[in-house]
Every structure is written in C-alpha cells, then in structure tokens.
Amino acid sequence: ASLRQQVGQRLAMALAAQTGRISRWIDLLATSPSPTGRQVACLLLASRYENDPAGVLRIAETLADDPHWEVREAAGGLLGTLLDRDFDRIREHLIDLRSARSENLRRAVVLAAKYAARRDKPERVGDLLGMLEPLLSDPEPYVRRNLGPSAIGDALLRVDPKQTLKCLREWSKHRDPIVRWNVAMAFSSAIGSFHWPAAKAILERLAKGPEPIVRNAVAKAMRRCRQRYTDEVEETRLRWLKDRERAPTAQLVGPPRKR
C-alpha cells in the first residue's frame, strides 16, 4: 500500500503539467488488468479533478463498482477526497448514487462520507448525516457494515458527537429493524463505545425490540461499551435480566469474561 501511494504521488507530480499524458496514464491504469494499476489510477484521478471533473467522476464511479475489493476501497477513498475538496458538488453526485442498483456504489457513498468527516469542519456533519439517512434501511450487509459502525460510529461521532447523537436518538424510534441495527452498531465502534452515558437510553429502547438482528446489535454494543464502562454497563445488564422485554437481549450480552 505504501509503495502504491509513492508511485501515485510521483506520477502525479511528474505528469502535473502534461495534460495529455496524465489523461493517457489515467485511461491506461484505470482499465489495467492489474488491480494495483487500477488503485494507482485512483491516486492520479484526484489530481485531475480540477481540469476534468465530469471525466474523473465517471471513472471513479466505474472503479467504485470494480470486481476487486481493494480497488473499490481506493475508489471510496478517492470519492471522499473529492467530497472534501468540492463538498457541495460531490455531495449532489453522491446523493444520486444512493439509488444505484449496485450495492458497491451505494457503499461508496458511505465510504466517501466517512473519509470526508473532519474535525476541523464539523459544520459538514449535518449534511453528511442527511446524505446517509436514506441508506440506513439498505438491506445489503456490504452497505450497512460500513454505515452504522464505521461511517457513523467511528467518523461522525468523532467529529460532532452532539449532532450525531441527536440523529441516533431519532433513528432509534424507526420501525425498520435495519435502521435500528445501524443505530445500535454505532456504539459498537471504538469511538462509539466512549459515549455510553448517551448510548444507555438509546440502547434501553432498542433492547426491547423483538427482532434478533437488533438484539444482537445491542448486545455487541453493550459488550464493547463494557470494556470502558465496566461497572455501569454490567449494572444495566443485570437490571435487564429482570425485565421480561429486555431479558433476551441481556442474555445475549452475557456476563463479563473472567481475567
């Protein structure tokens, strides 16, 4: 990965002033039979965006739907870089991609939001949450695994916890179990687990849900939060065991592991 990064950077610097040549290199690498070549194309595309935004977005979309997972990751990073540089325009493009038939493209929207979440630009969080909201009910595991626990839990909660927690509270009331799964899984992440005091009321509500997918997500979040708030979370679990509606979730959490 480090070598690919160096190759991409050196090519971008060497070809910066050679419009025709960098376009040919991008076309060559983007259609290369080598996944590594296609990943390097993602690095070059970022430097080409200002001169050919439509062309760059077209190729980025193709690479985001690539058969090779590492190429899809690189394309998601590219879209995140472009979203960071040209927020309003790329956000509109990503909003269109949310309804793509390909789960790879819908997941690329999630990755872009994650990579564009920056602590020095917390004002973006509201727009990013709004962009992601329709994808909360996406049934494809490939999309949701990167949404609740990653884009929301590890990225947006880190940048603006107040606004993100407000949305999670509202979403926790949603009828769709996939939406509620995403909410619970936001607290199963490394950053999300720091927010047990706020997560407690949300998980209390979700723990009553009858759907196994939601109960399992709550249990996973509880186990992760317990690593940081051992006594508080365990007290809540023991209380849930005495509650008929929450007892099945508490049983999934299980007792702490003995050290």
PDB file of C-alpha atoms in Angstrom:
ATOM      1  CA  ALA A   1       0.000   0.000   0.000  1.00  0.00           C
ATOM      2  CA  SER A   2       2.843   2.369   0.834  1.00  0.00           C
ATOM      3  CA  LEU A   3       4.557   1.597  -2.462  1.00  0.00           C
ATOM      4  CA  ARG A   4       1.350   2.226  -4.418  1.00  0.00           C
ATOM      5  CA  GLN A   5       0.976   5.568  -2.663  1.00  0.00           C
ATOM      6  CA  GLN A   6       4.517   6.574  -3.590  1.00  0.00           C
ATOM      7  CA  VAL A   7       4.031   5.531  -7.217  1.00  0.00           C
ATOM      8  CA  GLY A   8       0.800   7.506  -7.457  1.00  0.00           C
ATOM      9  CA  GLN A   9       2.325  10.608  -5.904  1.00  0.00           C
ATOM     10  CA  ARG A  10       5.403  10.524  -8.116  1.00  0.00           C
ATOM     11  CA  LEU A  11       3.363  10.007 -11.268  1.00  0.00           C
ATOM     12  CA  ALA A  12       1.028  12.845 -10.300  1.00  0.00           C
ATOM     13  CA  MET A  13       3.972  15.199  -9.721  1.00  0.00           C
ATOM     14  CA  ALA A  14       5.785  14.179 -12.903  1.00  0.00           C
ATOM     15  CA  LEU A  15       2.687  14.494 -15.091  1.00  0.00           C
ATOM     16  CA  ALA A  16       1.092  17.542 -13.422  1.00  0.00           C
ATOM     17  CA  ALA A  17       1.967  19.919 -16.234  1.00  0.00           C
ATOM     18  CA  GLN A  18       1.357  17.408 -19.039  1.00  0.00           C
ATOM     19  CA  THR A  19      -2.401  17.346 -19.516  1.00  0.00           C
ATOM     20  CA  GLY A  20      -2.445  14.938 -22.426  1.00  0.00           C
ATOM     21  CA  ARG A  21      -0.007  12.484 -20.900  1.00  0.00           C
ATOM     22  CA  ILE A  22      -1.699  12.319 -17.494  1.00  0.00           C
ATOM     23  CA  SER A  23      -5.033  11.641 -19.206  1.00  0.00           C
ATOM     24  CA  ARG A  24      -3.477   8.781 -21.152  1.00  0.00           C
ATOM     25  CA  TRP A  25      -1.883   7.372 -18.000  1.00  0.00           C
ATOM     26  CA  ILE A  26      -5.217   7.526 -16.160  1.00  0.00           C
ATOM     27  CA  ASP A  27      -7.039   5.789 -19.015  1.00  0.00           C
ATOM     28  CA  LEU A  28      -4.330   3.143 -19.202  1.00  0.00           C
ATOM     29  CA  LEU A  29      -4.239   2.443 -15.469  1.00  0.00           C
ATOM     30  CA  ALA A  30      -7.998   2.640 -14.927  1.00  0.00           C
ATOM     31  CA  THR A  31      -8.527  -0.128 -17.488  1.00  0.00           C
ATOM     32  CA  SER A  32      -5.458  -2.135 -16.480  1.00  0.00           C
ATOM     33  CA  PRO A  33      -5.913  -5.869 -15.861  1.00  0.00           C
ATOM     34  CA  SER A  34      -3.876  -5.308 -12.692  1.00  0.00           C
ATOM     35  CA  PRO A  35      -5.859  -4.313  -9.581  1.00  0.00           C
ATOM     36  CA  THR A  36      -2.760  -2.460  -8.399  1.00  0.00           C
ATOM     37  CA  GLY A  37      -2.770  -0.398 -11.582  1.00  0.00           C
ATOM     38  CA  ARG A  38      -6.428   0.494 -11.060  1.00  0.00           C
ATOM     39  CA  GLN A  39      -5.683   1.539  -7.486  1.00  0.00           C
ATOM     40  CA  VAL A  40      -2.896   3.834  -8.696  1.00  0.00           C
ATOM     41  CA  ALA A  41      -5.390   5.325 -11.158  1.00  0.00           C
ATOM     42  CA  CYS A  42      -7.485   6.423  -8.152  1.00  0.00           C
ATOM     43  CA  LEU A  43      -4.485   8.356  -6.827  1.00  0.00           C
ATOM     44  CA  LEU A  44      -3.955  10.104 -10.158  1.00  0.00           C
ATOM     45  CA  LEU A  45      -7.630  10.917 -10.602  1.00  0.00           C
ATOM     46  CA  ALA A  46      -7.667  13.190  -7.544  1.00  0.00           C
ATOM     47  CA  SER A  47      -5.050  15.453  -9.137  1.00  0.00           C
ATOM     48  CA  ARG A  48      -7.001  15.535 -12.399  1.00  0.00           C
ATOM     49  CA  TYR A  49     -10.364  16.565 -10.914  1.00  0.00           C
ATOM     50  CA  GLU A  50      -9.997  20.332 -11.295  1.00  0.00           C
ATOM     51  CA  ASN A  51      -9.371  20.048 -15.055  1.00  0.00           C
ATOM     52  CA  ASP A  52     -11.919  17.345 -15.839  1.00  0.00           C
ATOM     53  CA  PRO A  53     -14.472  16.898 -13.028  1.00  0.00           C
ATOM     54  CA  ALA A  54     -17.055  15.042 -15.131  1.00  0.00           C
ATOM     55  CA  GLY A  55     -14.476  12.635 -16.531  1.00  0.00           C
ATOM     56  CA  VAL A  56     -12.956  11.963 -13.127  1.00  0.00           C
ATOM     57  CA  LEU A  57     -16.341  11.241 -11.567  1.00  0.00           C
ATOM     58  CA  ARG A  58     -17.241   8.908 -14.418  1.00  0.00           C
ATOM     59  CA  ILE A  59     -14.076   6.842 -13.944  1.00  0.00           C
ATOM     60  CA  ALA A  60     -14.341   6.985 -10.143  1.00  0.00           C
ATOM     61  CA  GLU A  61     -17.838   5.537 -10.352  1.00  0.00           C
ATOM     62  CA  THR A  62     -16.604   2.693 -12.564  1.00  0.00           C
ATOM     63  CA  LEU A  63     -13.770   1.894 -10.151  1.00  0.00           C
ATOM     64  CA  ALA A  64     -16.132   2.052  -7.168  1.00  0.00           C
ATOM     65  CA  ASP A  65     -18.003  -0.862  -8.762  1.00  0.00           C
ATOM     66  CA  ASP A  66     -14.821  -2.799  -9.570  1.00  0.00           C
ATOM     67  CA  PRO A  67     -14.781  -6.590  -9.028  1.00  0.00           C
ATOM     68  CA  HIS A  68     -11.669  -6.294  -6.839  1.00  0.00           C
ATOM     69  CA  TRP A  69     -12.290  -5.160  -3.248  1.00  0.00           C
ATOM     70  CA  GLU A  70      -9.051  -3.185  -2.895  1.00  0.00           C
ATOM     71  CA  VAL A  71      -9.918  -1.143  -5.976  1.00  0.00           C
ATOM     72  CA  ARG A  72     -13.355  -0.396  -4.511  1.00  0.00           C
ATOM     73  CA  GLU A  73     -11.677   0.761  -1.298  1.00  0.00           C
ATOM     74  CA  ALA A  74      -9.346   3.054  -3.243  1.00  0.00           C
ATOM     75  CA  ALA A  75     -12.272   4.464  -5.213  1.00  0.00           C
ATOM     76  CA  GLY A  76     -14.165   5.122  -1.979  1.00  0.00           C
ATOM     77  CA  GLY A  77     -11.141   6.995  -0.685  1.00  0.00           C
ATOM     78  CA  LEU A  78     -10.989   8.958  -3.929  1.00  0.00           C
ATOM     79  CA  LEU A  79     -14.641   9.982  -3.641  1.00  0.00           C
ATOM     80  CA  GLY A  80     -14.003  11.007  -0.042  1.00  0.00           C
ATOM     81  CA  THR A  81     -11.094  13.191  -1.162  1.00  0.00           C
ATOM     82  CA  LEU A  82     -13.226  14.796  -3.865  1.00  0.00           C
ATOM     83  CA  LEU A  83     -16.084  15.349  -1.399  1.00  0.00           C
ATOM     84  CA  ASP A  84     -13.634  17.059   0.923  1.00  0.00           C
ATOM     85  CA  ARG A  85     -12.373  19.354  -1.868  1.00  0.00           C
ATOM     86  CA  ASP A  86     -15.661  20.171  -3.601  1.00  0.00           C
ATOM     87  CA  PHE A  87     -18.252  19.410  -0.963  1.00  0.00           C
ATOM     88  CA  ASP A  88     -21.494  20.724  -2.433  1.00  0.00           C
ATOM     89  CA  ARG A  89     -20.990  19.425  -5.958  1.00  0.00           C
ATOM     90  CA  ILE A  90     -19.778  15.955  -4.979  1.00  0.00           C
ATOM     91  CA  ARG A  91     -22.478  15.620  -2.330  1.00  0.00           C
ATOM     92  CA  GLU A  92     -25.113  16.121  -5.019  1.00  0.00           C
ATOM     93  CA  HIS A  93     -23.436  13.447  -7.133  1.00  0.00           C
ATOM     94  CA  LEU A  94     -23.340  11.039  -4.192  1.00  0.00           C
ATOM     95  CA  ILE A  95     -26.991  11.687  -3.414  1.00  0.00           C
ATOM     96  CA  ASP A  96     -27.764  10.374  -6.909  1.00  0.00           C
ATOM     97  CA  LEU A  97     -25.576   7.304  -6.299  1.00  0.00           C
ATOM     98  CA  ARG A  98     -27.638   6.352  -3.234  1.00  0.00           C
ATOM     99  CA  SER A  99     -30.281   4.880  -5.519  1.00  0.00           C
ATOM    100  CA  ALA A 100     -27.813   2.922  -7.660  1.00  0.00           C
ATOM    101  CA  ARG A 101     -28.686  -0.721  -8.275  1.00  0.00           C
ATOM    102  CA  SER A 102     -25.152  -1.762  -7.363  1.00  0.00           C
ATOM    103  CA  GLU A 103     -24.525  -2.247  -3.654  1.00  0.00           C
ATOM    104  CA  ASN A 104     -20.885  -1.338  -4.360  1.00  0.00           C
ATOM    105  CA  LEU A 105     -21.880   2.149  -5.481  1.00  0.00           C
ATOM    106  CA  ARG A 106     -24.207   2.670  -2.538  1.00  0.00           C
ATOM    107  CA  ARG A 107     -21.394   1.589  -0.241  1.00  0.00           C
ATOM    108  CA  ALA A 108     -19.066   4.065  -1.983  1.00  0.00           C
ATOM    109  CA  VAL A 109     -21.381   6.850  -0.778  1.00  0.00           C
ATOM    110  CA  VAL A 110     -20.901   5.611   2.787  1.00  0.00           C
ATOM    111  CA  LEU A 111     -17.116   5.444   2.425  1.00  0.00           C
ATOM    112  CA  ALA A 112     -16.944   8.937   0.942  1.00  0.00           C
ATOM    113  CA  ALA A 113     -18.898  10.358   3.879  1.00  0.00           C
ATOM    114  CA  LYS A 114     -16.577   8.622   6.321  1.00  0.00           C
ATOM    115  CA  TYR A 115     -13.418   9.936   4.670  1.00  0.00           C
ATOM    116  CA  ALA A 116     -14.779  13.482   4.340  1.00  0.00           C
ATOM    117  CA  ALA A 117     -15.665  13.722   8.040  1.00  0.00           C
ATOM    118  CA  ARG A 118     -13.069  16.063   9.509  1.00  0.00           C
ATOM    119  CA  ARG A 119     -12.708  17.505  12.982  1.00  0.00           C
ATOM    120  CA  ASP A 120     -11.766  20.899  11.584  1.00  0.00           C
ATOM    121  CA  LYS A 121     -15.028  21.006   9.583  1.00  0.00           C
ATOM    122  CA  PRO A 122     -17.798  19.949  11.994  1.00  0.00           C
ATOM    123  CA  GLU A 123     -20.281  22.093  10.067  1.00  0.00           C
ATOM    124  CA  ARG A 124     -20.424  19.345   7.443  1.00  0.00           C
ATOM    125  CA  VAL A 125     -21.800  16.704   9.781  1.00  0.00           C
ATOM    126  CA  GLY A 126     -25.446  17.688   9.354  1.00  0.00           C
ATOM    127  CA  ASP A 127     -25.208  17.392   5.574  1.00  0.00           C
ATOM    128  CA  LEU A 128     -23.314  14.109   5.814  1.00  0.00           C
ATOM    129  CA  LEU A 129     -25.908  12.644   8.176  1.00  0.00           C
ATOM    130  CA  GLY A 130     -28.660  13.777   5.822  1.00  0.00           C
ATOM    131  CA  MET A 131     -26.862  12.194   2.892  1.00  0.00           C
ATOM    132  CA  LEU A 132     -26.525   8.887   4.739  1.00  0.00           C
ATOM    133  CA  GLU A 133     -30.004   8.717   6.278  1.00  0.00           C
ATOM    134  CA  PRO A 134     -31.785   7.044   3.309  1.00  0.00           C
ATOM    135  CA  LEU A 135     -29.116   4.327   3.299  1.00  0.00           C
ATOM    136  CA  LEU A 136     -29.846   3.352   6.913  1.00  0.00           C
ATOM    137  CA  SER A 137     -32.544   0.984   5.669  1.00  0.00           C
ATOM    138  CA  ASP A 138     -30.364  -0.571   2.946  1.00  0.00           C
ATOM    139  CA  PRO A 139     -30.716  -4.348   3.441  1.00  0.00           C
ATOM    140  CA  GLU A 140     -27.354  -5.281   1.928  1.00  0.00           C
ATOM    141  CA  PRO A 141     -24.842  -6.300   4.628  1.00  0.00           C
ATOM    142  CA  TYR A 142     -22.000  -4.882   2.490  1.00  0.00           C
ATOM    143  CA  VAL A 143     -23.540  -1.422   2.798  1.00  0.00           C
ATOM    144  CA  ARG A 144     -24.650  -1.478   6.425  1.00  0.00           C
ATOM    145  CA  ARG A 145     -21.410  -2.968   7.799  1.00  0.00           C
ATOM    146  CA  ASN A 146     -19.714   0.246   6.714  1.00  0.00           C
ATOM    147  CA  LEU A 147     -22.520   2.565   7.784  1.00  0.00           C
ATOM    148  CA  GLY A 148     -23.565   2.292  11.436  1.00  0.00           C
ATOM    149  CA  PRO A 149     -20.351   1.002  12.993  1.00  0.00           C
ATOM    150  CA  SER A 150     -17.901   2.789  10.694  1.00  0.00           C
ATOM    151  CA  ALA A 151     -19.121   5.971   8.981  1.00  0.00           C
ATOM    152  CA  ILE A 152     -21.378   6.976  11.878  1.00  0.00           C
ATOM    153  CA  GLY A 153     -19.755   5.299  14.869  1.00  0.00           C
ATOM    154  CA  ASP A 154     -16.091   5.895  14.111  1.00  0.00           C
ATOM    155  CA  ALA A 155     -16.256   9.033  11.953  1.00  0.00           C
ATOM    156  CA  LEU A 156     -19.257  11.298  12.529  1.00  0.00           C
ATOM    157  CA  LEU A 157     -19.462  10.615  16.272  1.00  0.00           C
ATOM    158  CA  ARG A 158     -15.826  11.639  16.484  1.00  0.00           C
ATOM    159  CA  VAL A 159     -16.319  14.911  14.588  1.00  0.00           C
ATOM    160  CA  ASP A 160     -19.612  16.149  16.090  1.00  0.00           C
ATOM    161  CA  PRO A 161     -20.976  13.863  18.809  1.00  0.00           C
ATOM    162  CA  LYS A 162     -23.779  16.229  19.821  1.00  0.00           C
ATOM    163  CA  GLN A 163     -25.448  16.386  16.422  1.00  0.00           C
ATOM    164  CA  THR A 164     -24.769  12.740  15.614  1.00  0.00           C
ATOM    165  CA  LEU A 165     -26.248  11.552  18.911  1.00  0.00           C
ATOM    166  CA  LYS A 166     -29.332  13.655  18.292  1.00  0.00           C
ATOM    167  CA  CYS A 167     -29.886  11.860  14.973  1.00  0.00           C
ATOM    168  CA  LEU A 168     -29.224   8.457  16.541  1.00  0.00           C
ATOM    169  CA  ARG A 169     -31.906   9.145  19.156  1.00  0.00           C
ATOM    170  CA  GLU A 170     -34.429   9.961  16.441  1.00  0.00           C
ATOM    171  CA  TRP A 171     -33.450   6.997  14.280  1.00  0.00           C
ATOM    172  CA  SER A 172     -33.733   4.636  17.264  1.00  0.00           C
ATOM    173  CA  LYS A 173     -37.522   5.148  17.076  1.00  0.00           C
ATOM    174  CA  HIS A 174     -37.698   3.991  13.446  1.00  0.00           C
ATOM    175  CA  ARG A 175     -39.901   0.998  12.619  1.00  0.00           C
ATOM    176  CA  ASP A 176     -37.335  -0.538  10.250  1.00  0.00           C
ATOM    177  CA  PRO A 177     -35.098  -3.004  12.155  1.00  0.00           C
ATOM    178  CA  ILE A 178     -32.196  -2.352   9.770  1.00  0.00           C
ATOM    179  CA  VAL A 179     -32.260   1.329  10.737  1.00  0.00           C
ATOM    180  CA  ARG A 180     -32.247   0.399  14.421  1.00  0.00           C
ATOM    181  CA  TRP A 181     -29.422  -2.094  13.777  1.00  0.00           C
ATOM    182  CA  ASN A 182     -27.315   0.762  12.393  1.00  0.00           C
ATOM    183  CA  VAL A 183     -28.097   2.886  15.438  1.00  0.00           C
ATOM    184  CA  ALA A 184     -27.050   0.190  17.893  1.00  0.00           C
ATOM    185  CA  MET A 185     -23.920  -0.682  15.921  1.00  0.00           C
ATOM    186  CA  ALA A 186     -22.737   2.921  16.045  1.00  0.00           C
ATOM    187  CA  PHE A 187     -21.960   2.259  19.717  1.00  0.00           C
ATOM    188  CA  SER A 188     -20.058  -0.935  18.945  1.00  0.00           C
ATOM    189  CA  SER A 189     -17.221   1.056  17.375  1.00  0.00           C
ATOM    190  CA  ALA A 190     -14.082   2.257  19.132  1.00  0.00           C
ATOM    191  CA  ILE A 191     -15.292   5.871  19.211  1.00  0.00           C
ATOM    192  CA  GLY A 192     -18.926   4.959  19.806  1.00  0.00           C
ATOM    193  CA  SER A 193     -18.076   2.994  22.929  1.00  0.00           C
ATOM    194  CA  PHE A 194     -16.872   6.181  24.617  1.00  0.00           C
ATOM    195  CA  HIS A 195     -20.442   7.503  24.539  1.00  0.00           C
ATOM    196  CA  TRP A 196     -22.039   5.066  26.983  1.00  0.00           C
ATOM    197  CA  PRO A 197     -23.724   7.810  29.065  1.00  0.00           C
ATOM    198  CA  ALA A 198     -25.631   8.952  25.950  1.00  0.00           C
ATOM    199  CA  ALA A 199     -25.910   5.484  24.445  1.00  0.00           C
ATOM    200  CA  LYS A 200     -27.573   3.999  27.529  1.00  0.00           C
ATOM    201  CA  ALA A 201     -31.035   5.495  26.910  1.00  0.00           C
ATOM    202  CA  ILE A 202     -30.879   4.630  23.210  1.00  0.00           C
ATOM    203  CA  LEU A 203     -29.850   1.016  23.850  1.00  0.00           C
ATOM    204  CA  GLU A 204     -32.535   0.730  26.553  1.00  0.00           C
ATOM    205  CA  ARG A 205     -35.143   1.428  23.887  1.00  0.00           C
ATOM    206  CA  LEU A 206     -33.567  -0.835  21.280  1.00  0.00           C
ATOM    207  CA  ALA A 207     -33.127  -3.730  23.725  1.00  0.00           C
ATOM    208  CA  LYS A 208     -36.928  -4.172  23.841  1.00  0.00           C
ATOM    209  CA  GLY A 209     -37.191  -4.790  20.101  1.00  0.00           C
ATOM    210  CA  PRO A 210     -38.208  -8.348  19.225  1.00  0.00           C
ATOM    211  CA  GLU A 211     -36.030  -8.651  16.099  1.00  0.00           C
ATOM    212  CA  PRO A 212     -32.934 -10.855  16.580  1.00  0.00           C
ATOM    213  CA  ILE A 213     -30.861  -8.608  14.314  1.00  0.00           C
ATOM    214  CA  VAL A 214     -31.492  -5.629  16.599  1.00  0.00           C
ATOM    215  CA  ARG A 215     -30.996  -7.576  19.821  1.00  0.00           C
ATOM    216  CA  ASN A 216     -27.658  -8.909  18.587  1.00  0.00           C
ATOM    217  CA  ALA A 217     -26.509  -5.422  17.604  1.00  0.00           C
ATOM    218  CA  VAL A 218     -27.450  -4.064  21.038  1.00  0.00           C
ATOM    219  CA  ALA A 219     -25.596  -6.940  22.688  1.00  0.00           C
ATOM    220  CA  LYS A 220     -22.476  -6.233  20.647  1.00  0.00           C
ATOM    221  CA  ALA A 221     -22.639  -2.530  21.525  1.00  0.00           C
ATOM    222  CA  MET A 222     -23.082  -3.370  25.213  1.00  0.00           C
ATOM    223  CA  ARG A 223     -20.072  -5.682  25.221  1.00  0.00           C
ATOM    224  CA  ARG A 224     -17.926  -3.006  23.561  1.00  0.00           C
ATOM    225  CA  CYS A 225     -19.087  -0.262  25.934  1.00  0.00           C
ATOM    226  CA  ARG A 226     -18.460  -2.575  28.877  1.00  0.00           C
ATOM    227  CA  GLN A 227     -14.756  -2.526  28.033  1.00  0.00           C
ATOM    228  CA  ARG A 228     -14.721   1.166  29.015  1.00  0.00           C
ATOM    229  CA  TYR A 229     -17.630   1.443  31.469  1.00  0.00           C
ATOM    230  CA  THR A 230     -17.463  -1.973  33.104  1.00  0.00           C
ATOM    231  CA  ASP A 231     -19.499  -1.413  36.252  1.00  0.00           C
ATOM    232  CA  GLU A 232     -22.143   0.843  34.680  1.00  0.00           C
ATOM    233  CA  VAL A 233     -22.833  -1.461  31.750  1.00  0.00           C
ATOM    234  CA  GLU A 234     -22.869  -4.585  33.903  1.00  0.00           C
ATOM    235  CA  GLU A 235     -25.349  -2.934  36.281  1.00  0.00           C
ATOM    236  CA  THR A 236     -27.600  -2.214  33.303  1.00  0.00           C
ATOM    237  CA  ARG A 237     -27.299  -5.803  32.020  1.00  0.00           C
ATOM    238  CA  LEU A 238     -28.253  -7.260  35.389  1.00  0.00           C
ATOM    239  CA  ARG A 239     -31.262  -4.959  35.560  1.00  0.00           C
ATOM    240  CA  TRP A 240     -32.319  -6.020  32.067  1.00  0.00           C
ATOM    241  CA  LEU A 241     -32.241  -9.676  33.152  1.00  0.00           C
ATOM    242  CA  LYS A 242     -35.147  -8.890  35.499  1.00  0.00           C
ATOM    243  CA  ASP A 243     -37.094  -7.143  32.725  1.00  0.00           C
ATOM    244  CA  ARG A 244     -39.242  -9.514  30.651  1.00  0.00           C
ATOM    245  CA  GLU A 245     -38.887  -7.415  27.473  1.00  0.00           C
ATOM    246  CA  ARG A 246     -35.130  -6.840  27.728  1.00  0.00           C
ATOM    247  CA  ALA A 247     -34.040 -10.143  29.282  1.00  0.00           C
ATOM    248  CA  PRO A 248     -33.411 -11.881  25.902  1.00  0.00           C
ATOM    249  CA  THR A 249     -31.031  -9.067  24.934  1.00  0.00           C
ATOM    250  CA  ALA A 250     -29.285  -9.173  28.309  1.00  0.00           C
ATOM    251  CA  GLN A 251     -28.750 -12.916  27.851  1.00  0.00           C
ATOM    252  CA  LEU A 252     -27.083 -12.242  24.510  1.00  0.00           C
ATOM    253  CA  VAL A 253     -24.727  -9.747  26.177  1.00  0.00           C
ATOM    254  CA  GLY A 254     -23.617 -12.395  28.642  1.00  0.00           C
ATOM    255  CA  PRO A 255     -21.503 -11.894  31.769  1.00  0.00           C
ATOM    256  CA  PRO A 256     -18.058 -10.273  31.624  1.00  0.00           C
ATOM    257  CA  ARG A 257     -15.181 -12.548  30.785  1.00  0.00           C
ATOM    258  CA  LYS A 258     -13.063 -13.547  33.719  1.00  0.00           C
ATOM    259  CA  ARG A 259      -9.497 -12.344  33.522  1.00  0.00           C
TER     260      ARG A 259
END
